[in-house]
Amino acid sequence: MKRLSPGSKRAFEAESRRQVFGAGQSAQVLVLSCRAWARYSGRIDAELGLGDLVILVKDAASGGDGSVVVHGPLLVTPRNWMPAGTEMLEEDDHLVFEHVARGERLEIWIEELYSRSQSPSELSGSLTKLGAEREFSDRLAMHPERIEPGLDIIEREYRTPAGPIDLLCRDRRRQLVAVEVKRRLADNSALRQLRFYLHHLEQMPEWRRRRPRGILVAPHLRRPTQALLNEEPRISFVRLGFEDLRTDQPR
Amino acid sequence: MKRLSPGSKRAFEAESRRQVFGAGQSAQVLVLSCRAWARYSGRIDAELGLGDLVILVKDAASGGDGSVVVHGPLLVTPRNWMPAGTEMLEEDDHLVFEHVARGERLEIWIEELYSRSQSPSELSGSLTKLGAEREFSDRLAMHPERIEPGLDIIEREYRTPAGPIDLLCRDRRRQLVAVEVKRRLADNSALRQLRFYLHHLEQMPEWRRRRPRGILVAPHLRRPTQALLNEEPRISFVRLGFEDLRTDQPR
DNA sequence: CTGCAAAGAGGCGGC
DNA sequence: GCCGCCTTTTTGCAG
């Protein structure tokens, strides 16, 4: 086995390999369309039965990060993949992708190659997102009174050994309030987080006298979670969504 | 705007459109390689700046599920995507992907089309996995004494309002034990789960007299989690990995 | 580097 | 459909 020149000996003849790595084509994503089957070993063992696939190789030797994704005709998520830093090797009759440091390996046997092409990958566009949790939390931090009148923020992302508390606050009675923010829906997992943080605050000598309680802030609460919340005297829910915090809509 | 025949008017002339949807090509994944920029709106708002992309359209009208993935030269995960059930529409100068029911929309303006191709997608290969959590749990369920001598399973996936408990057990003293299994590493999130379940068991009249305690089973424990566990008298950790439970290695 | 939680999470199984 | 959780999660961020 040796470093390659992407493509199995069978699938790509020497002259086609020149095509793949032609002069001046320093940045390329290799796109293979084929009928193939595959084996992955590493974090688990997996076998992908014969089927039609589109394989994207973001080859590190030509501008990519070495990641590989193998897509079938269905699903958003790939059937197989390899992380950044993967190297493409060659065996007699199949493709081998290997990430030695991680102990991962993906082998693909191509029964029929429908097409191969290289896509330029000189330019990686920037991605900007609006409306993610960070922004929701930002707006909330500017208007903590929207959560509860008289609420003041002591610290954002207050770090405890149990994890970071989104907003550590004091209420109008100067008692301690831990606020957990969810941009979309609050479920049991959110409640577990808040309880975990609260439990820790109650253990801390500097906070336990402030009788910490918790507030879950989200636009929506899952029904079973609401039922569990009703049993929690020290945790409450405040319904607030992104659209409730538009800067041009003060109340 | 009208249903299409994938491709923007600008990028794909009428004759090339015939190529895309040629007679008898009923199952196709459309692969576009291009320099383009994109906008997504739906669950958030996002803008992807101009860059080189490979777009896979698993068109529902031709054997796919309607999902779309947009890959740049880096990262395993796509820059943008659309879920199954997305329809491809046409605007004057760009591609439009829309999932009306979900209120999601992805628009892509192609500056330069490097290549387009259709990949057959008749056959979707089956994917089998070995070594996932389910299998780990299966093996553990066959040998609960590996967790602790005398441990018996009362029920697997015992459902509580707080969520399913992996293994509900009784120990040699007939006291109740909730076991949470992690195939890889156990972190604070695992501890939160177990505590949540335990708390619920303690509330249940039929179990509270059995003095429920918890065991976290995993091949590895994160250090801060271990520190927190040391403060939990009723929760312990048992180190067991997949390889410790090989069927041909009884002890 | 580790730790921690979000993600436009996705996908699966259960009810 | 909702619900709960695992994922070869991946990605990003902070200490």
Coordinates of C-alpha atoms (C1' of nucleotides) in Angstrom, one line a residue:
Chain A
M1 CA 0.0 0.0 0.0
K2 CA 1.3 3.4 -0.8
R3 CA 0.3 7.0 -0.9
L4 CA -1.7 8.0 -3.9
S5 CA -3.0 9.8 -6.4
P6 CA -6.7 9.2 -5.5
G7 CA -8.5 6.3 -7.2
S8 CA -8.2 2.6 -7.1
K9 CA -6.0 0.9 -9.7
R10 CA -9.1 -0.7 -11.2
A11 CA -11.3 2.4 -11.3
F12 CA -8.7 4.8 -12.4
E13 CA -6.1 4.1 -15.0
A14 CA -2.8 6.0 -15.0
E15 CA -3.9 8.5 -17.6
S16 CA -7.1 9.3 -15.7
R17 CA -5.1 9.8 -12.6
R18 CA -3.2 12.6 -14.4
Q19 CA -6.6 14.1 -15.0
V20 CA -7.3 14.1 -11.3
F21 CA -4.0 15.7 -10.3
G22 CA -3.4 17.7 -13.5
A23 CA -1.0 20.6 -13.4
G24 CA -2.1 23.7 -11.6
Q25 CA -5.1 22.0 -10.1
S26 CA -3.9 22.4 -6.5
A27 CA -7.3 22.8 -4.9
Q28 CA -9.8 20.1 -5.7
V29 CA -12.6 18.2 -4.1
L30 CA -12.8 14.8 -5.7
V31 CA -16.4 13.6 -6.5
L32 CA -16.9 10.0 -7.3
S33 CA -20.3 8.6 -8.3
C34 CA -20.4 4.8 -8.2
R35 CA -22.0 1.6 -7.2
A36 CA -19.9 0.3 -4.3
W37 CA -19.8 -1.2 -0.9
A38 CA -17.8 -0.2 2.1
R39 CA -16.4 -1.1 5.4
Y40 CA -15.6 1.2 8.3
S41 CA -13.6 0.3 11.4
G42 CA -12.6 2.5 14.2
R43 CA -15.0 3.9 16.7
I44 CA -17.3 1.0 15.7
D45 CA -17.3 -1.6 13.0
A46 CA -19.7 -1.1 10.1
E47 CA -20.5 -2.5 6.8
L48 CA -22.3 -0.7 4.0
G49 CA -23.9 -3.0 1.5
L50 CA -23.7 -2.6 -2.2
G51 CA -25.5 0.5 -3.4
D52 CA -25.2 3.7 -5.3
L53 CA -23.0 6.3 -3.7
V54 CA -21.6 9.8 -4.2
I55 CA -18.3 10.1 -2.5
L56 CA -16.7 13.5 -1.7
V57 CA -13.0 13.6 -0.9
K58 CA -11.9 16.9 0.4
D59 CA -8.3 15.9 -0.2
A60 CA -5.8 17.6 2.1
A61 CA -3.1 17.5 -0.5
S62 CA -5.2 19.8 -2.7
G63 CA -6.8 22.5 -0.5
G64 CA -9.2 20.4 1.5
D65 CA -9.0 19.2 5.1
G66 CA -8.8 15.5 4.4
S67 CA -12.4 14.8 5.3
V68 CA -14.5 12.3 3.4
V69 CA -18.3 11.9 3.1
V70 CA -20.1 9.0 1.5
H71 CA -23.7 9.8 0.6
G72 CA -26.4 7.4 -0.6
P73 CA -29.7 8.3 -2.3
L74 CA -31.4 9.0 1.0
L75 CA -30.9 11.0 4.2
V76 CA -29.2 14.2 5.0
T77 CA -26.4 12.5 6.9
P78 CA -23.7 10.5 5.1
R79 CA -23.7 6.7 5.2
N80 CA -20.0 6.7 6.0
W81 CA -17.5 9.4 6.6
M82 CA -14.0 10.1 7.7
P83 CA -12.8 13.1 9.8
A84 CA -10.4 15.8 8.8
G85 CA -6.8 14.6 8.5
T86 CA -7.7 11.4 6.7
E87 CA -5.2 10.1 4.1
M88 CA -6.2 8.4 0.9
L89 CA -4.2 5.3 0.2
E90 CA -4.4 2.6 -2.5
E91 CA -4.9 -1.1 -2.4
D92 CA -5.0 -3.5 -5.3
D93 CA -8.7 -3.3 -5.9
H94 CA -10.3 -0.7 -3.6
L95 CA -10.0 2.7 -2.0
V96 CA -8.6 3.0 1.5
F97 CA -9.0 6.0 3.7
E98 CA -7.1 6.0 6.9
H99 CA -6.7 8.2 9.9
V100 CA -3.9 6.6 11.7
A101 CA -3.9 8.8 14.8
R102 CA -7.5 8.1 15.4
G103 CA -7.3 4.5 14.4
E104 CA -10.0 4.8 11.9
R105 CA -10.2 3.2 8.4
L106 CA -12.7 3.3 5.6
E107 CA -12.4 1.0 2.7
I108 CA -14.6 1.2 -0.4
W109 CA -14.8 -1.4 -3.1
I110 CA -16.1 0.2 -6.3
E111 CA -18.1 -2.2 -8.5
E112 CA -18.9 0.3 -11.1
L113 CA -17.7 3.9 -11.5
Y114 CA -20.4 6.1 -13.0
S115 CA -18.4 9.3 -13.0
R116 CA -15.6 11.1 -11.4
S117 CA -14.9 14.8 -11.3
Q118 CA -12.8 17.3 -9.5
S119 CA -14.4 20.4 -8.1
P120 CA -12.3 23.5 -7.5
S121 CA -12.1 24.3 -3.8
E122 CA -10.0 27.5 -3.8
L123 CA -12.5 29.6 -1.9
S124 CA -14.2 28.7 1.3
G125 CA -17.2 31.0 1.9
S126 CA -17.8 32.5 5.3
L127 CA -21.0 31.4 7.1
T128 CA -22.9 33.9 9.3
K129 CA -25.8 32.8 11.4
L130 CA -28.5 34.9 13.0
G131 CA -30.9 33.7 15.7
A132 CA -28.8 31.0 17.3
E133 CA -28.8 30.5 21.1
R134 CA -25.9 32.9 21.7
E135 CA -27.9 35.8 20.2
F136 CA -31.0 34.8 22.2
S137 CA -28.9 34.8 25.4
D138 CA -27.3 38.2 24.4
R139 CA -30.7 39.8 24.2
L140 CA -31.9 38.2 27.4
A141 CA -28.8 39.4 29.2
M142 CA -29.7 43.0 28.1
H143 CA -33.2 42.7 29.5
P144 CA -33.2 40.4 32.5
E145 CA -36.3 42.1 33.8
R146 CA -38.2 40.4 31.0
I147 CA -37.6 37.1 32.8
E148 CA -38.8 38.5 36.1
P149 CA -39.2 42.0 37.4
G150 CA -36.2 43.1 39.6
L151 CA -33.9 40.4 38.3
D152 CA -30.2 41.4 38.1
I153 CA -27.4 39.5 36.4
I154 CA -24.5 38.7 38.6
E155 CA -22.6 36.9 35.9
R156 CA -23.0 35.3 32.5
E157 CA -21.7 31.8 31.9
Y158 CA -20.9 31.5 35.5
R159 CA -18.6 28.5 35.8
T160 CA -19.1 25.8 38.3
P161 CA -17.6 22.3 38.4
A162 CA -21.0 21.1 37.3
G163 CA -20.8 23.2 34.2
P164 CA -21.5 26.8 33.1
I165 CA -24.7 28.5 34.3
D166 CA -26.2 30.7 31.5
L167 CA -27.2 33.5 33.8
L168 CA -26.5 33.7 37.4
C169 CA -28.8 36.3 38.9
R170 CA -30.1 37.9 42.1
D171 CA -33.8 38.6 42.5
R172 CA -35.5 41.5 44.1
R173 CA -35.1 39.8 47.5
R174 CA -31.4 39.3 46.8
Q175 CA -31.8 35.6 46.6
L176 CA -29.9 33.6 44.0
V177 CA -31.4 32.6 40.7
A178 CA -29.8 30.3 38.1
V179 CA -31.3 30.8 34.7
E180 CA -31.0 28.2 31.9
V181 CA -31.8 29.4 28.5
K182 CA -33.1 27.4 25.5
R183 CA -33.5 29.0 22.2
R184 CA -36.1 26.5 21.0
L185 CA -37.8 23.9 23.1
A186 CA -37.0 23.0 26.8
D187 CA -37.1 19.3 27.5
N188 CA -36.0 17.0 30.2
S189 CA -32.4 17.5 29.3
A190 CA -32.7 21.2 30.0
L191 CA -34.4 20.5 33.4
R192 CA -31.6 18.1 34.2
Q193 CA -29.0 20.7 33.5
L194 CA -30.7 23.3 35.7
R195 CA -31.2 20.8 38.5
F196 CA -27.5 19.8 38.3
Y197 CA -26.3 23.4 38.5
L198 CA -28.7 24.2 41.3
H199 CA -27.6 21.3 43.3
H200 CA -24.1 22.5 43.0
L201 CA -24.9 26.0 44.0
E202 CA -26.6 24.6 47.1
Q203 CA -23.3 22.9 48.0
M204 CA -21.3 26.0 47.7
P205 CA -20.8 27.8 51.0
E206 CA -20.8 31.3 49.4
W207 CA -24.2 30.7 47.7
R208 CA -26.2 28.3 49.9
R209 CA -27.3 31.0 52.2
R210 CA -28.9 32.8 49.3
R211 CA -31.3 30.0 48.8
P212 CA -30.7 29.4 45.1
R213 CA -33.6 28.6 42.9
G214 CA -33.9 28.1 39.1
I215 CA -35.7 29.5 36.1
L216 CA -35.9 27.8 32.8
V217 CA -36.4 30.3 29.9
A218 CA -37.6 29.0 26.5
P219 CA -40.3 29.6 24.0
H220 CA -41.8 26.3 24.6
L221 CA -41.9 23.5 27.2
R222 CA -42.3 19.9 26.4
R223 CA -45.4 18.5 28.1
P224 CA -43.8 15.8 30.2
T225 CA -41.1 18.2 31.2
Q226 CA -43.8 20.6 32.4
A227 CA -45.3 17.8 34.5
L228 CA -41.9 17.2 36.1
L229 CA -41.5 20.9 36.7
N230 CA -44.7 21.1 38.6
E231 CA -43.1 18.8 41.2
E232 CA -40.2 21.1 41.5
P233 CA -40.9 23.9 44.0
R234 CA -37.6 25.7 43.4
I235 CA -37.7 25.7 39.6
S236 CA -40.1 27.7 37.4
F237 CA -40.6 28.2 33.7
V238 CA -40.7 31.5 31.8
R239 CA -42.0 31.4 28.3
L240 CA -39.8 33.7 26.1
G241 CA -38.9 33.3 22.5
F242 CA -36.5 35.0 20.1
E243 CA -39.3 37.1 18.7
D244 CA -40.3 38.3 22.1
L245 CA -36.9 40.0 22.5
R246 CA -36.8 42.0 19.3
T247 CA -34.9 45.2 20.1
D248 CA -37.5 47.3 18.5
Q249 CA -40.3 45.8 20.6
P250 CA -39.5 46.8 24.1
R251 CA -42.6 45.4 25.6
Chain B
M1 CA -41.8 30.6 -9.6
K2 CA -42.7 27.2 -10.8
R3 CA -41.8 23.6 -10.3
L4 CA -38.8 22.5 -12.1
S5 CA -36.6 20.6 -13.8
P6 CA -33.6 21.3 -11.5
G7 CA -31.3 24.1 -12.4
S8 CA -31.5 27.9 -12.5
K9 CA -32.4 29.4 -15.9
R10 CA -29.0 31.0 -16.0
A11 CA -26.9 28.1 -15.0
F12 CA -28.8 25.5 -17.1
E13 CA -30.0 26.1 -20.5
A14 CA -33.0 24.2 -21.8
E15 CA -30.9 21.6 -23.6
S16 CA -28.8 20.9 -20.6
R17 CA -32.0 20.5 -18.6
R18 CA -32.9 17.6 -20.9
Q19 CA -29.6 16.1 -20.0
V20 CA -30.5 16.3 -16.3
F21 CA -33.9 14.7 -16.7
G22 CA -33.2 12.6 -19.7
A23 CA -35.7 9.8 -20.6
G24 CA -35.5 6.7 -18.4
Q25 CA -33.3 8.4 -15.8
S26 CA -35.8 7.9 -13.0
A27 CA -33.4 7.7 -10.1
Q28 CA -30.8 10.4 -9.9
V29 CA -28.8 12.3 -7.4
L30 CA -27.9 15.7 -8.9
V31 CA -24.4 16.8 -8.3
L32 CA -23.5 20.4 -8.9
S33 CA -20.0 21.8 -8.5
C34 CA -19.9 25.5 -8.6
R35 CA -18.8 28.8 -7.2
A36 CA -21.9 30.2 -5.4
W37 CA -23.3 31.9 -2.4
A38 CA -26.4 31.0 -0.5
R39 CA -29.1 32.1 2.0
Y40 CA -31.0 29.9 4.4
S41 CA -34.0 30.9 6.4
G42 CA -36.2 28.8 8.6
R43 CA -34.9 27.6 11.9
I44 CA -32.4 30.5 11.9
D45 CA -31.3 32.9 9.2
A46 CA -27.9 32.3 7.7
E47 CA -25.9 33.5 4.8
L48 CA -23.1 31.6 3.2
G49 CA -20.6 33.8 1.4
L50 CA -19.3 33.2 -2.1
G51 CA -17.2 30.1 -2.2
D52 CA -16.6 26.8 -4.0
L53 CA -19.3 24.3 -3.3
V54 CA -20.4 20.8 -4.1
I55 CA -24.2 20.5 -4.0
L56 CA -26.0 17.1 -3.7
V57 CA -29.7 17.1 -4.5
K58 CA -31.3 13.8 -3.6
D59 CA -34.3 14.7 -5.7
A60 CA -37.6 13.1 -4.6
A61 CA -38.9 13.1 -8.1
S62 CA -36.2 10.7 -9.1
G63 CA -35.6 8.2 -6.3
G64 CA -34.2 10.3 -3.5
D65 CA -35.9 11.6 -0.4
G66 CA -35.7 15.3 -1.3
S67 CA -32.8 16.1 1.0
V68 CA -30.1 18.5 -0.1
V69 CA -26.5 18.9 1.2
V70 CA -24.2 21.8 0.3
H71 CA -20.5 21.0 1.0
G72 CA -17.6 23.4 1.0
P73 CA -13.9 22.4 0.7
L74 CA -13.6 21.9 4.5
L75 CA -15.4 20.1 7.3
V76 CA -17.3 16.8 7.4
T77 CA -20.6 18.6 8.0
P78 CA -22.3 20.5 5.2
R79 CA -22.3 24.3 5.1
N80 CA -26.1 24.3 4.4
W81 CA -28.6 21.6 3.9
M82 CA -32.3 20.9 3.6
P83 CA -34.3 18.1 5.1
A84 CA -36.1 15.2 3.3
G85 CA -39.2 16.4 1.6
T86 CA -37.7 19.5 0.1
E87 CA -38.8 20.7 -3.3
M88 CA -36.6 22.3 -5.8
L89 CA -38.1 25.4 -7.5
E90 CA -36.8 27.9 -10.0
E91 CA -36.3 31.6 -9.8
D92 CA -35.0 33.9 -12.4
D93 CA -31.4 33.7 -11.5
H94 CA -30.9 31.2 -8.7
L95 CA -31.9 27.9 -7.3
V96 CA -34.6 27.7 -4.6
F97 CA -35.1 24.8 -2.3
E98 CA -38.2 24.9 -0.2
H99 CA -39.8 22.8 2.5
V100 CA -43.1 24.5 3.0
A101 CA -44.4 22.4 5.9
R102 CA -41.3 23.2 7.9
G103 CA -41.1 26.8 6.8
E104 CA -37.5 26.4 5.5
R105 CA -36.0 27.8 2.4
L106 CA -32.5 27.6 0.9
E107 CA -31.6 29.8 -2.0
I108 CA -28.3 29.4 -4.0
W109 CA -27.0 31.9 -6.4
I110 CA -24.5 30.3 -8.8
E111 CA -21.8 32.5 -10.1
E112 CA -20.0 29.9 -12.0
L113 CA -21.0 26.3 -12.7
Y114 CA -18.0 24.1 -12.9
S115 CA -19.8 20.8 -13.6
R116 CA -23.1 19.1 -13.1
S117 CA -23.8 15.4 -13.2
Q118 CA -26.4 12.9 -12.3
S119 CA -25.5 9.9 -10.2
P120 CA -27.7 6.8 -10.4
S121 CA -29.4 6.1 -7.1
E122 CA -31.4 3.0 -7.8
L123 CA -29.9 1.0 -5.0
S124 CA -29.6 2.0 -1.4
G125 CA -27.2 -0.2 0.4
S126 CA -28.0 -1.5 3.8
L127 CA -25.8 -0.4 6.7
T128 CA -25.0 -2.7 9.6
K129 CA -23.2 -1.5 12.7
L130 CA -21.4 -3.5 15.4
G131 CA -20.3 -2.0 18.7
A132 CA -22.9 0.7 19.2
E133 CA -24.4 1.2 22.6
R134 CA -27.3 -1.1 22.0
E135 CA -24.9 -4.0 21.6
F136 CA -22.9 -3.0 24.6
S137 CA -26.1 -2.9 26.6
D138 CA -27.2 -6.3 25.3
R139 CA -24.0 -7.9 26.4
L140 CA -24.2 -6.2 29.8
A141 CA -27.7 -7.4 30.2
M142 CA -26.5 -11.0 29.7
H143 CA -23.9 -10.6 32.4
P144 CA -25.1 -8.2 35.0
E145 CA -22.8 -9.9 37.6
R146 CA -20.0 -8.2 35.7
I147 CA -21.2 -5.0 37.0
E148 CA -21.5 -6.2 40.6
P149 CA -21.7 -9.7 42.0
G150 CA -25.2 -10.7 42.8
L151 CA -26.8 -8.0 40.6
D152 CA -30.1 -9.1 38.9
I153 CA -31.9 -7.3 36.2
I154 CA -35.5 -6.4 37.0
E155 CA -36.2 -4.7 33.7
R156 CA -34.4 -3.2 30.8
E157 CA -35.3 0.3 29.6
Y158 CA -37.6 0.7 32.5
R159 CA -39.7 3.7 31.8
T160 CA -40.2 6.4 34.2
P161 CA -41.7 9.9 33.6
A162 CA -38.1 11.1 33.9
G163 CA -37.0 8.8 31.1
P164 CA -36.0 5.2 30.5
I165 CA -33.5 3.6 32.9
D166 CA -31.1 1.4 31.0
L167 CA -31.0 -1.4 33.6
L168 CA -33.2 -1.5 36.6
C169 CA -31.7 -4.0 39.0
R170 CA -31.8 -5.5 42.5
D171 CA -28.6 -6.1 44.3
R172 CA -27.8 -9.1 46.6
R173 CA -29.5 -7.2 49.5
R174 CA -32.6 -6.8 47.3
Q175 CA -32.1 -3.1 47.2
L176 CA -32.8 -1.2 44.0
V177 CA -30.1 -0.2 41.6
A178 CA -30.4 2.0 38.5
V179 CA -27.7 1.4 36.0
E180 CA -26.8 3.9 33.3
V181 CA -24.7 2.6 30.5
K182 CA -22.3 4.6 28.3
R183 CA -20.5 2.9 25.4
R184 CA -17.7 5.4 25.3
L185 CA -17.0 8.0 27.9
A186 CA -19.2 9.0 30.9
D187 CA -19.3 12.7 31.5
N188 CA -21.4 15.1 33.5
S189 CA -24.3 14.5 31.1
A190 CA -24.4 10.9 32.1
L191 CA -24.2 11.7 35.7
R192 CA -27.1 14.1 35.3
Q193 CA -29.2 11.4 33.7
L194 CA -28.6 8.9 36.4
R195 CA -29.3 11.4 39.2
F196 CA -32.5 12.4 37.4
Y197 CA -33.7 8.9 37.3
L198 CA -32.7 8.1 40.8
H199 CA -34.5 11.2 42.1
H200 CA -37.6 9.9 40.4
L201 CA -37.3 6.4 41.8
E202 CA -37.0 7.9 45.3
Q203 CA -40.3 9.7 44.7
M204 CA -42.1 6.5 43.7
P205 CA -43.9 4.8 46.6
E206 CA -43.2 1.3 45.2
W207 CA -39.5 1.8 45.0
R208 CA -38.5 4.3 47.7
R209 CA -38.4 1.6 50.4
R210 CA -35.9 -0.3 48.4
R211 CA -33.4 2.6 48.9
P212 CA -32.5 3.1 45.2
R213 CA -28.9 3.8 44.3
G214 CA -27.1 4.2 41.0
I215 CA -24.2 2.7 39.0
L216 CA -22.6 4.4 36.0
V217 CA -21.1 1.8 33.7
A218 CA -18.6 3.0 31.1
P219 CA -15.1 2.3 29.8
H220 CA -13.9 5.7 31.0
L221 CA -14.9 8.5 33.3
R222 CA -14.1 12.1 32.7
R223 CA -12.0 13.5 35.5
P224 CA -14.3 16.4 36.6
T225 CA -17.2 13.9 36.6
Q226 CA -15.3 11.6 38.8
A227 CA -14.7 14.4 41.2
L228 CA -18.5 15.1 41.3
L229 CA -19.2 11.4 41.7
N230 CA -17.0 11.2 44.8
E231 CA -19.4 13.6 46.4
E232 CA -22.3 11.3 45.6
P233 CA -22.7 8.6 48.2
R234 CA -25.4 6.8 46.4
I235 CA -23.8 6.7 42.9
S236 CA -20.8 4.6 42.0
F237 CA -18.8 4.0 38.8
V238 CA -17.9 0.7 37.3
R239 CA -15.3 0.6 34.5
L240 CA -16.4 -1.7 31.8
G241 CA -15.8 -1.4 28.1
F242 CA -17.0 -3.3 25.0
E243 CA -13.8 -5.4 24.9
D244 CA -14.4 -6.4 28.5
L245 CA -17.6 -8.1 27.5
R246 CA -16.5 -10.2 24.6
T247 CA -18.5 -13.4 24.6
D248 CA -15.4 -15.6 24.3
Q249 CA -13.8 -14.0 27.3
P250 CA -16.0 -14.9 30.3
R251 CA -13.7 -13.4 32.8
Chain C
dC1 C1' -4.9 20.1 25.1
dT2 C1' -9.5 19.0 27.9
dG3 C1' -14.1 20.1 29.1
dC4 C1' -18.6 21.5 28.1
dA5 C1' -22.8 22.3 25.6
dA6 C1' -25.1 23.9 21.2
dA7 C1' -26.6 22.3 16.6
dG8 C1' -30.8 24.9 11.4
dA9 C1' -28.3 19.1 15.1
dG10 C1' -30.0 14.1 12.4
dG11 C1' -31.9 9.7 13.0
dC12 C1' -34.0 5.8 15.5
dG13 C1' -37.2 3.4 18.2
dG14 C1' -41.2 3.4 21.3
dC15 C1' -45.7 4.5 22.4
Chain D
dG1 C1' -47.6 12.4 15.6
dC2 C1' -44.7 13.4 20.3
dC3 C1' -41.1 11.8 23.2
dG4 C1' -36.6 10.5 24.7
dC5 C1' -31.9 9.6 23.6
dC6 C1' -27.9 7.8 20.9
dT7 C1' -24.6 9.4 17.4
dT8 C1' -18.4 6.7 14.1
dT9 C1' -22.3 12.7 16.5
dT10 C1' -19.6 17.4 14.7
dT11 C1' -18.5 21.9 15.7
dG12 C1' -17.3 25.8 18.4
dC13 C1' -15.7 28.0 22.5
dA14 C1' -13.4 28.8 26.7
dG15 C1' -9.9 27.7 30.2

